[in-house]
CSV table of C-alpha atoms and ligand atoms in Angstrom, one decimal:
chain,number,residue,atom,x,y,z
Z,1,MET,CA,83.0,87.8,63.9
Z,2,ILE,CA,86.0,90.3,62.6
Z,3,ILE,CA,87.5,93.4,64.1
Z,4,ARG,CA,88.8,95.7,61.1
Z,5,ASN,CA,91.2,98.5,61.0
Z,6,ALA,CA,92.1,98.4,64.7
Z,7,LYS,CA,95.6,99.9,65.7
Z,8,ILE,CA,96.5,96.7,68.5
Z,9,VAL,CA,98.5,97.0,71.0
Z,10,SER,CA,100.7,94.5,72.6
Z,11,ALA,CA,103.6,94.5,74.5
Z,12,LYS,CA,106.1,93.9,71.4
Z,13,GLY,CA,104.4,97.2,69.4
Z,14,ILE,CA,101.1,98.4,67.4
Z,15,ARG,CA,100.2,97.6,64.2
Z,16,GLU,CA,96.9,97.7,61.7
Z,17,VAL,CA,95.6,93.6,61.3
Z,18,ASP,CA,92.3,92.3,61.4
Z,19,ILE,CA,91.3,89.8,63.8
Z,20,LEU,CA,88.9,87.1,62.9
Z,21,ILE,CA,87.0,85.8,66.2
Z,22,GLU,CA,85.2,82.4,66.2
Z,23,GLY,CA,83.4,81.3,69.0
Z,24,GLU,CA,85.5,82.5,72.1
Z,25,ARG,CA,88.6,82.5,70.5
Z,26,ILE,CA,90.6,84.3,67.9
Z,27,ARG,CA,91.0,82.0,65.1
Z,28,LYS,CA,92.8,84.6,62.8
Z,29,VAL,CA,95.7,87.7,63.0
Z,30,GLY,CA,96.3,89.7,59.8
Z,31,LYS,CA,96.5,92.0,56.8
Z,32,ARG,CA,93.2,92.0,55.2
Z,33,VAL,CA,92.1,88.6,56.5
Z,34,SER,CA,88.9,87.9,54.1
Z,35,CYS,CA,85.9,86.0,55.3
Z,36,SER,CA,82.0,86.3,53.9
Z,37,GLY,CA,79.2,86.7,55.9
Z,38,GLU,CA,80.9,87.4,58.9
Z,39,GLU,CA,79.7,90.3,61.0
Z,40,THR,CA,82.1,93.0,61.2
Z,41,VAL,CA,83.1,95.6,63.5
Z,42,ASP,CA,84.9,98.1,61.8
Z,43,ALA,CA,87.1,99.6,64.8
Z,44,ALA,CA,88.8,102.5,62.9
Z,45,GLY,CA,90.2,105.3,65.0
Z,46,LEU,CA,90.4,102.5,68.1
Z,47,TYR,CA,93.0,100.7,69.8
Z,48,ALA,CA,92.3,97.4,70.6
Z,49,PHE,CA,94.4,96.1,73.5
Z,50,PHE,CA,93.7,92.2,74.8
Z,51,GLY,CA,91.3,92.3,78.2
Z,52,GLY,CA,93.1,93.7,81.1
Z,53,MET,CA,93.5,91.3,84.2
Z,54,ASP,CA,93.4,92.7,87.7
Z,55,ALA,CA,95.4,90.0,89.9
Z,56,HIS,CA,94.4,92.0,93.4
Z,57,VAL,CA,91.2,92.8,93.8
Z,58,HIS,CA,88.8,92.4,97.2
Z,59,PHE,CA,85.1,92.1,95.6
Z,60,ARG,CA,83.8,91.2,99.8
Z,61,VAL,CA,82.0,87.8,98.9
Z,62,PRO,CA,80.5,86.4,101.3
Z,63,GLY,CA,80.3,88.3,104.2
Z,64,ALA,CA,80.3,92.3,103.1
Z,65,GLU,CA,78.0,92.6,100.3
Z,66,TRP,CA,77.1,95.8,101.2
Z,67,LYS,CA,80.4,96.9,100.0
Z,68,GLU,CA,80.4,95.1,96.7
Z,69,ASP,CA,79.3,91.9,95.4
Z,70,PHE,CA,80.2,90.1,92.0
Z,71,TYR,CA,77.8,91.0,89.9
Z,72,THR,CA,79.0,95.1,90.8
Z,73,GLY,CA,83.0,94.2,91.3
Z,74,THR,CA,82.7,92.7,87.6
Z,75,CYS,CA,80.9,95.1,86.1
Z,76,ALA,CA,83.0,97.9,87.6
Z,77,ALA,CA,86.1,95.9,85.6
Z,78,LEU,CA,84.5,95.3,82.4
Z,79,ALA,CA,83.7,99.2,82.4
Z,80,GLY,CA,87.3,99.8,83.3
Z,81,GLY,CA,88.3,97.8,80.5
Z,82,ILE,CA,89.6,94.4,82.7
Z,83,THR,CA,87.9,90.8,81.7
Z,84,THR,CA,89.8,88.6,84.4
Z,85,VAL,CA,89.9,89.4,88.4
Z,86,LEU,CA,91.7,87.4,90.9
Z,87,ASP,CA,90.2,87.7,94.1
Z,88,MET,CA,91.5,88.1,97.6
Z,89,PRO,CA,90.7,85.5,100.1
Z,90,ASN,CA,90.4,88.6,102.8
Z,91,THR,CA,86.7,87.4,102.9
Z,92,ASN,CA,84.1,86.4,106.1
Z,93,PRO,CA,84.4,83.1,106.1
Z,94,PRO,CA,88.1,83.8,104.7
Z,95,THR,CA,89.0,82.0,101.5
Z,96,ILE,CA,91.6,79.3,103.9
Z,97,SER,CA,89.9,76.3,103.6
Z,98,VAL,CA,88.8,73.6,100.5
Z,99,ASN,CA,85.3,74.6,101.7
Z,100,ALA,CA,85.3,78.2,102.1
Z,101,LEU,CA,87.0,78.1,98.2
Z,102,GLY,CA,84.2,75.8,96.9
Z,103,GLN,CA,81.9,77.9,98.5
Z,104,LYS,CA,83.0,81.5,96.9
Z,105,LYS,CA,83.4,79.7,93.3
Z,106,GLU,CA,79.7,78.7,93.0
Z,107,MET,CA,78.9,82.2,94.4
Z,108,ALA,CA,81.5,84.0,91.7
Z,109,ARG,CA,79.8,81.7,89.4
Z,110,LYS,CA,76.6,83.1,89.6
Z,111,ASP,CA,77.2,86.6,89.5
Z,112,SER,CA,79.9,87.2,87.5
Z,113,VAL,CA,79.6,89.2,84.2
Z,114,CYS,CA,83.6,88.7,83.9
Z,115,ASP,CA,86.4,86.1,84.1
Z,116,PHE,CA,87.4,85.5,87.5
Z,117,GLY,CA,90.2,83.5,89.5
Z,118,PHE,CA,91.0,83.1,93.4
Z,119,HIS,CA,93.8,83.5,95.4
Z,120,PHE,CA,93.8,81.0,98.8
Z,121,GLY,CA,94.6,82.4,101.9
Z,122,ALA,CA,97.8,81.4,104.6
Z,123,THR,CA,96.8,81.5,108.5
Z,124,GLU,CA,98.4,80.1,111.3
Z,125,ASN,CA,98.2,76.6,111.0
Z,126,ASN,CA,95.9,76.0,107.5
Z,127,PHE,CA,98.5,73.7,106.2
Z,128,GLU,CA,96.6,70.8,104.9
Z,129,GLU,CA,93.7,72.7,103.9
Z,130,VAL,CA,96.8,74.5,101.4
Z,131,LYS,CA,97.7,70.7,100.3
Z,132,LYS,CA,94.3,69.8,99.8
Z,133,ALA,CA,93.3,73.1,97.7
Z,134,SER,CA,96.2,73.0,96.1
Z,135,PRO,CA,95.9,76.6,94.6
Z,136,SER,CA,97.4,78.4,92.2
Z,137,SER,CA,98.3,81.3,94.3
Z,138,LEU,CA,98.5,81.9,98.1
Z,139,LYS,CA,98.6,85.2,100.0
Z,140,ILE,CA,100.0,85.9,102.7
Z,141,TYR,CA,99.6,88.8,105.1
Z,142,MET,CA,102.5,90.3,107.0
Z,143,GLY,CA,101.1,93.2,108.7
Z,144,GLN,CA,97.2,93.8,109.8
Z,145,SER,CA,94.9,95.0,107.2
Z,146,THR,CA,90.9,94.2,106.7
Z,147,GLY,CA,90.3,90.9,107.6
Z,148,GLY,CA,93.1,90.4,110.2
Z,149,MET,CA,94.8,87.8,108.7
Z,150,ALA,CA,98.5,88.7,109.7
Z,151,ILE,CA,100.2,85.7,110.3
Z,152,SER,CA,103.5,85.1,112.3
Z,153,GLU,CA,106.9,84.6,111.4
Z,154,SER,CA,107.2,81.1,111.8
Z,155,ALA,CA,104.0,80.3,110.2
Z,156,ILE,CA,105.5,82.1,107.1
Z,157,ARG,CA,108.3,80.0,106.9
Z,158,ARG,CA,106.5,76.7,107.1
Z,159,HIS,CA,104.2,77.7,104.8
Z,160,PHE,CA,107.3,79.3,102.1
Z,161,LEU,CA,108.9,75.6,102.4
Z,162,GLU,CA,105.6,74.0,102.2
Z,163,PHE,CA,104.0,75.6,99.6
Z,164,GLU,CA,104.4,74.1,95.8
Z,165,LYS,CA,108.0,76.2,94.9
Z,166,GLU,CA,107.0,77.2,91.5
Z,167,LYS,CA,103.6,78.9,92.3
Z,168,PRO,CA,104.0,82.3,93.5
Z,169,ILE,CA,103.0,83.2,97.1
Z,170,CYS,CA,101.5,86.3,97.0
Z,171,ILE,CA,102.9,89.2,99.8
Z,172,HIS,CA,100.9,92.2,101.7
Z,173,ALA,CA,104.3,93.2,102.8
Z,174,GLU,CA,104.3,95.1,106.0
Z,175,ASP,CA,106.5,94.0,109.3
Z,176,GLU,CA,103.8,94.0,112.2
Z,177,LYS,CA,106.3,94.1,114.8
Z,178,LEU,CA,108.3,97.4,113.0
Z,179,ALA,CA,104.9,98.8,112.8
Z,180,HIS,CA,104.1,98.2,116.3
Z,181,GLU,CA,107.5,99.2,117.4
Z,182,LEU,CA,107.3,102.4,115.1
Z,183,GLY,CA,103.7,103.2,116.1
Z,184,GLU,CA,103.3,103.9,112.3
Z,185,ARG,CA,103.5,102.4,108.8
Z,186,ASN,CA,106.0,103.9,106.9
Z,187,ALA,CA,108.3,102.9,104.4
Z,188,PHE,CA,110.6,101.4,106.3
Z,189,VAL,CA,108.0,98.8,108.0
Z,190,SER,CA,107.1,98.0,104.1
Z,191,SER,CA,111.2,97.2,103.0
Z,192,SER,CA,111.3,95.5,106.0
Z,193,ALA,CA,108.7,92.8,105.3
Z,194,VAL,CA,110.1,92.8,101.6
Z,195,CYS,CA,113.8,92.3,102.7
Z,196,LYS,CA,112.2,89.5,104.5
Z,197,ALA,CA,110.1,87.9,102.4
Z,198,ILE,CA,113.1,88.2,99.6
Z,199,ALA,CA,115.3,86.6,101.9
Z,200,TRP,CA,113.1,83.5,103.2
Z,201,ALA,CA,112.3,83.0,99.6
Z,202,GLY,CA,115.4,82.6,98.8
Z,203,GLU,CA,116.4,80.4,101.4
Z,204,CYS,CA,113.4,78.0,99.9
Z,205,LYS,CA,114.3,78.8,96.4
Z,206,ARG,CA,110.8,79.6,96.0
Z,207,ARG,CA,108.8,82.3,93.9
Z,208,VAL,CA,107.3,84.9,95.6
Z,209,HIS,CA,105.2,87.8,94.5
Z,210,LEU,CA,105.0,90.9,95.9
Z,211,CYS,CA,101.3,92.6,96.1
Z,212,HIS,CA,101.3,96.4,95.8
Z,213,ALA,CA,104.9,97.9,95.9
Z,214,SER,CA,105.0,101.3,97.3
Z,215,THR,CA,108.2,102.6,96.9
Z,216,ASN,CA,111.5,102.3,94.5
Z,217,THR,CA,113.3,100.5,97.6
Z,218,GLU,CA,110.6,97.5,97.7
Z,219,ILE,CA,110.9,96.8,94.1
Z,220,ILE,CA,114.9,97.2,94.4
Z,221,LEU,CA,114.8,94.9,97.0
Z,222,ALA,CA,112.5,92.3,95.2
Z,223,LYS,CA,114.0,92.4,91.9
Z,224,SER,CA,117.5,91.3,93.1
Z,225,TYR,CA,116.2,87.7,93.8
Z,226,ALA,CA,115.2,85.9,89.9
Z,227,LYS,CA,111.8,84.3,91.5
Z,228,ALA,CA,110.3,87.3,92.5
Z,229,SER,CA,107.4,89.3,90.6
Z,230,VAL,CA,106.7,92.7,91.5
Z,231,GLU,CA,103.2,94.4,91.4
Z,232,ALA,CA,102.1,98.3,91.4
Z,233,ALA,CA,99.0,99.8,92.6
Z,234,PRO,CA,97.0,102.7,90.7
Z,235,HIS,CA,96.7,104.5,94.0
Z,236,HIS,CA,101.3,104.6,95.2
Z,237,LEU,CA,101.4,105.9,91.1
Z,238,PHE,CA,98.6,108.3,91.5
Z,239,LEU,CA,98.2,109.6,94.4
Z,240,SER,CA,100.9,110.3,97.7
Z,241,GLN,CA,100.3,112.4,100.8
Z,242,LYS,CA,99.8,115.4,99.0
Z,243,ASP,CA,96.1,114.0,98.3
Z,244,GLU,CA,95.4,113.2,101.7
Z,245,ALA,CA,93.9,116.6,103.2
Z,246,ARG,CA,91.7,116.5,99.7
Z,247,LEU,CA,91.0,112.6,100.4
Z,248,GLY,CA,90.0,113.5,104.1
Z,249,VAL,CA,88.0,110.4,105.5
Z,250,CYS,CA,89.3,108.4,102.8
Z,251,ARG,CA,93.1,108.5,102.9
Z,252,GLU,CA,93.5,105.9,104.7
Z,253,VAL,CA,94.7,102.5,103.0
Z,254,ARG,CA,97.7,99.7,103.2
Z,255,PRO,CA,100.3,100.0,103.0
Z,256,PRO,CA,99.4,104.2,103.0
Z,257,LEU,CA,100.2,106.7,100.7
Z,258,ARG,CA,103.8,108.1,100.4
Z,259,GLY,CA,105.2,111.3,99.5
Z,260,GLU,CA,105.6,112.6,96.7
Z,261,GLU,CA,109.2,111.7,95.7
Z,262,ASP,CA,108.3,108.6,96.5
Z,263,ARG,CA,105.8,108.3,93.6
Z,264,ALA,CA,107.8,110.3,91.3
Z,265,THR,CA,110.8,107.2,91.7
Z,266,LEU,CA,108.0,104.6,91.7
Z,267,TRP,CA,107.1,105.6,88.2
Z,268,GLY,CA,110.9,105.9,87.4
Z,269,ALA,CA,110.9,101.5,88.5
Z,270,LEU,CA,108.3,100.8,86.6
Z,271,ALA,CA,110.3,99.1,83.8
Z,272,GLN,CA,111.4,96.6,86.6
Z,273,VAL,CA,107.3,96.6,87.7
Z,274,ASP,CA,105.8,93.3,86.4
Z,275,ILE,CA,102.3,94.1,86.9
Z,276,ILE,CA,99.7,96.6,87.6
Z,277,ALA,CA,96.7,95.7,89.9
Z,278,SER,CA,94.2,98.0,91.5
Z,279,ASP,CA,94.0,96.5,94.9
Z,280,HIS,CA,90.0,96.9,94.5
Z,281,ALA,CA,89.2,97.6,98.3
Z,282,PRO,CA,85.7,99.3,98.5
Z,283,HIS,CA,84.3,100.3,102.4
Z,284,THR,CA,81.4,102.5,102.6
Z,285,LEU,CA,82.0,106.2,103.4
Z,286,SER,CA,80.2,105.5,106.6
Z,287,GLU,CA,82.9,102.9,106.6
Z,288,LYS,CA,85.7,105.1,105.3
Z,289,LYS,CA,85.1,107.4,108.3
Z,290,GLU,CA,85.3,105.1,110.7
Z,291,GLY,CA,89.1,104.2,109.1
Z,292,ALA,CA,88.6,101.4,106.7
Z,293,CYS,CA,91.4,100.4,104.8
Z,294,GLY,CA,91.5,100.4,101.0
Z,295,PHE,CA,90.7,102.2,97.7
Z,296,PRO,CA,88.0,101.4,94.3
Z,297,GLY,CA,90.1,100.8,91.7
Z,298,VAL,CA,89.1,98.2,89.1
Z,299,GLN,CA,87.1,100.7,87.1
Z,300,THR,CA,89.8,103.1,86.9
Z,301,MET,CA,93.1,101.5,86.7
Z,302,LEU,CA,93.5,101.1,82.6
Z,303,PRO,CA,91.7,104.8,81.8
Z,304,LEU,CA,94.8,106.2,84.4
Z,305,MET,CA,97.0,104.3,82.7
Z,306,LEU,CA,95.7,105.1,78.7
Z,307,ASP,CA,95.4,108.7,80.3
Z,308,SER,CA,98.9,108.6,81.4
Z,309,ALA,CA,100.5,106.9,78.0
Z,310,LYS,CA,98.7,110.3,75.9
Z,311,LYS,CA,100.4,112.9,78.4
Z,312,GLY,CA,103.8,110.4,77.2
Z,313,ARG,CA,104.6,109.3,80.8
Z,314,ILE,CA,104.2,105.3,79.6
Z,315,THR,CA,103.8,104.3,76.2
Z,316,LEU,CA,100.8,102.2,75.3
Z,317,GLU,CA,102.8,99.3,74.8
Z,318,GLU,CA,104.1,99.6,78.5
Z,319,VAL,CA,100.4,99.5,79.4
Z,320,ALA,CA,99.8,96.5,77.7
Z,321,ARG,CA,102.5,94.5,79.4
Z,322,LEU,CA,101.5,95.4,82.8
Z,323,LEU,CA,98.3,95.3,82.9
Z,324,CYS,CA,97.6,92.9,80.0
Z,325,SER,CA,100.2,89.9,78.8
Z,326,ASN,CA,102.1,89.9,82.3
Z,327,PRO,CA,99.5,89.2,84.6
Z,328,PRO,CA,98.3,85.6,83.0
Z,329,LYS,CA,101.6,85.0,82.8
Z,330,ILE,CA,102.4,85.5,85.8
Z,331,PHE,CA,99.4,83.1,87.6
Z,332,GLY,CA,99.6,80.9,84.8
Z,333,ILE,CA,96.1,81.5,83.1
Z,334,GLU,CA,96.6,80.4,79.5
Z,335,GLY,CA,94.8,81.4,76.4
Z,336,LYS,CA,94.7,84.9,77.8
Z,337,GLY,CA,97.1,87.8,77.6
Z,338,GLU,CA,97.9,88.6,73.7
Z,339,ILE,CA,95.3,89.2,70.6
Z,340,LYS,CA,97.2,86.0,68.5
Z,341,GLU,CA,95.7,83.0,67.6
Z,342,GLY,CA,93.9,80.6,69.5
Z,343,ASN,CA,93.6,82.8,72.5
Z,344,PHE,CA,90.3,83.7,73.9
Z,345,ALA,CA,89.0,86.6,72.3
Z,346,ASP,CA,89.1,89.3,75.4
Z,347,ILE,CA,89.3,92.6,73.6
Z,348,VAL,CA,89.2,96.0,74.3
Z,349,LEU,CA,88.4,98.7,72.3
Z,350,VAL,CA,89.8,102.2,73.3
Z,351,ASN,CA,88.9,105.5,71.9
Z,352,MET,CA,92.4,107.4,72.7
Z,353,GLU,CA,90.7,110.9,71.3
Z,354,LYS,CA,88.0,110.8,73.9
Z,355,LYS,CA,87.9,112.1,77.5
Z,356,TRP,CA,85.9,111.5,80.0
Z,357,LYS,CA,85.4,112.8,83.6
Z,358,VAL,CA,85.7,110.4,86.6
Z,359,LYS,CA,82.4,110.1,89.3
Z,360,GLY,CA,82.2,108.3,92.0
Z,361,GLU,CA,78.0,108.5,91.8
Z,362,LYS,CA,78.4,107.1,88.3
Z,363,MET,CA,81.1,103.9,88.9
Z,364,PHE,CA,79.4,100.4,89.1
Z,365,SER,CA,81.0,99.7,92.4
Z,366,LYS,CA,78.9,99.7,95.1
Z,367,CYS,CA,80.9,102.0,97.7
Z,368,GLY,CA,79.9,105.2,95.4
Z,369,TRP,CA,83.2,106.8,95.7
Z,370,THR,CA,86.5,107.1,94.1
Z,371,PRO,CA,90.1,108.6,95.2
Z,372,TYR,CA,89.9,109.7,91.9
Z,373,GLU,CA,86.8,112.0,91.7
Z,374,GLY,CA,86.8,115.0,89.0
Z,375,MET,CA,89.8,113.7,86.9
Z,376,GLU,CA,89.8,114.3,83.6
Z,377,LEU,CA,91.2,111.6,81.8
Z,378,PHE,CA,91.7,110.5,77.9
Z,379,GLY,CA,91.0,106.9,76.9
Z,380,VAL,CA,87.5,106.0,76.8
Z,381,ILE,CA,86.9,102.3,77.0
Z,382,GLU,CA,84.3,101.9,73.9
Z,383,LYS,CA,83.7,98.4,73.6
Z,384,VAL,CA,84.9,95.2,75.6
Z,385,PHE,CA,84.3,91.7,74.4
Z,386,LEU,CA,84.5,88.4,76.8
Z,387,ARG,CA,85.8,85.1,75.0
Z,388,GLY,CA,84.1,86.6,71.4
Z,389,GLU,CA,80.7,88.0,73.3
Z,390,THR,CA,80.1,92.0,73.6
Z,391,ALA,CA,80.3,92.4,76.8
Z,392,PHE,CA,80.3,96.2,77.4
Z,393,GLU,CA,79.4,98.8,75.3
Z,394,GLU,CA,78.8,102.4,75.2
Z,395,GLY,CA,78.8,102.8,79.1
Z,396,GLU,CA,76.5,99.7,79.7
Z,397,VAL,CA,77.0,96.1,80.6
Z,398,ILE,CA,75.3,93.6,77.9
Z,399,ALA,CA,77.1,90.2,79.4
Z,400,LYS,CA,74.6,88.0,81.5
Z,401,ARG,CA,75.1,87.5,85.0
Z,402,GLY,CA,77.3,84.6,85.6
Z,403,SER,CA,78.9,84.6,82.3
Z,404,GLY,CA,82.2,84.8,84.0
Z,405,LYS,CA,84.2,81.8,84.1
Z,406,LEU,CA,86.8,80.6,86.8
Z,407,VAL,CA,90.4,80.9,85.1
Z,408,MET,CA,92.1,80.0,88.3
Z,409,HIS,CA,92.0,78.4,91.8
H,501,DOR,O1,93.8,99.2,102.3
H,501,DOR,C1,94.1,97.9,102.1
H,501,DOR,N1,92.5,97.6,101.8
H,501,DOR,N2,94.7,96.9,102.0
H,501,DOR,C2,94.8,95.8,102.3
H,501,DOR,O2,95.8,95.0,101.9
H,501,DOR,C3,93.2,95.3,102.3
H,501,DOR,C4,92.2,96.0,101.6
H,501,DOR,C5,91.1,95.4,101.8
H,501,DOR,O3,90.7,94.6,101.8
H,501,DOR,O4,90.2,96.1,102.2
H,502,ZN,ZN1,97.8,94.3,100.5
H,503,ZN,ZN1,95.0,94.2,98.8
């Protein structure tokens, strides 16, 4: 197959070249690539990105399938231009043992329509299991959240020392002790946790990945250390405390929404940010009424960023850096991230002239709502290829259940 006339966006620039795909891979990228008898996709007027990667999703399997499962979650991903997702360990049972990881892999293999990988969870005492599993990424909750996986500072220290130093430890940075003392989860609570995590990582000379940085201060602190990577979540970029009244019972998320000024400075700090990941955390509306924390976001993340590019807030190249090329680099996933010879043919075709309206009831997520309800966004995801196959087209998922592959564990 050959895709002609698309404007190909990478972190380095935009160029109009043809993409020749053979099987699962990109065979050739260049001007007027010639070939005979190939199926041709005319992408004139469209932009082509490498498939987005969302390195932070909660797809709720096993144990809370009524909120989401690997089918609905990965459908939402494809519809949002995401071809790879990394799922978090706070399920029930949690992904904290070789056994639990094995079971999760099987379930994901059966249902996923995009590629997937897993973060392993750290507990107070699962040091041996972490060693046995030897995961590519370890998730540590410094503060309490869905799943109740926060651990003590002494356990964190031991994980920091024992987990392979060149692999990322992903941190949910909220200082649980301080949160209790203050009786709230304000920006101090997150910055304090970042300070500790960076100090400890520095002592161990290890890699650390800061999840969902919610303020500029967190980014400055993390980036003072060379082995730290930083992630920002769309809800901290597009929503603030100003939206809480509108969101009503849906407003809770951890870390919480910050003030308008913090939101503005977060945009200003994006050049220092390595990746954007959604922290897709679906809960039903009735659970939100009971105080459940988290927003769905895997389907709206790339579209929100595209719309921002259309409005001149960010460049398309920066969007490609933050959502497409950097995430696979940080998590060591081969063959993904850029439209270049030899890589997998994960390609997203986008129409930047068309707009659409975000509606919770039309999203692929089971939770049925979105914090971005009613927003009109420029940038329609027209078509998504996953490893050379059409996976999403004209608003519909074409990929068969089980066509997604494991890319990290
Ligand atoms: O708001 C949140 N929801 N923050 C988290 O850290 C976890 C997530 C969830 O899994 O619901
Ligand atoms: Zn978190
Ligand atoms: Zn999360």
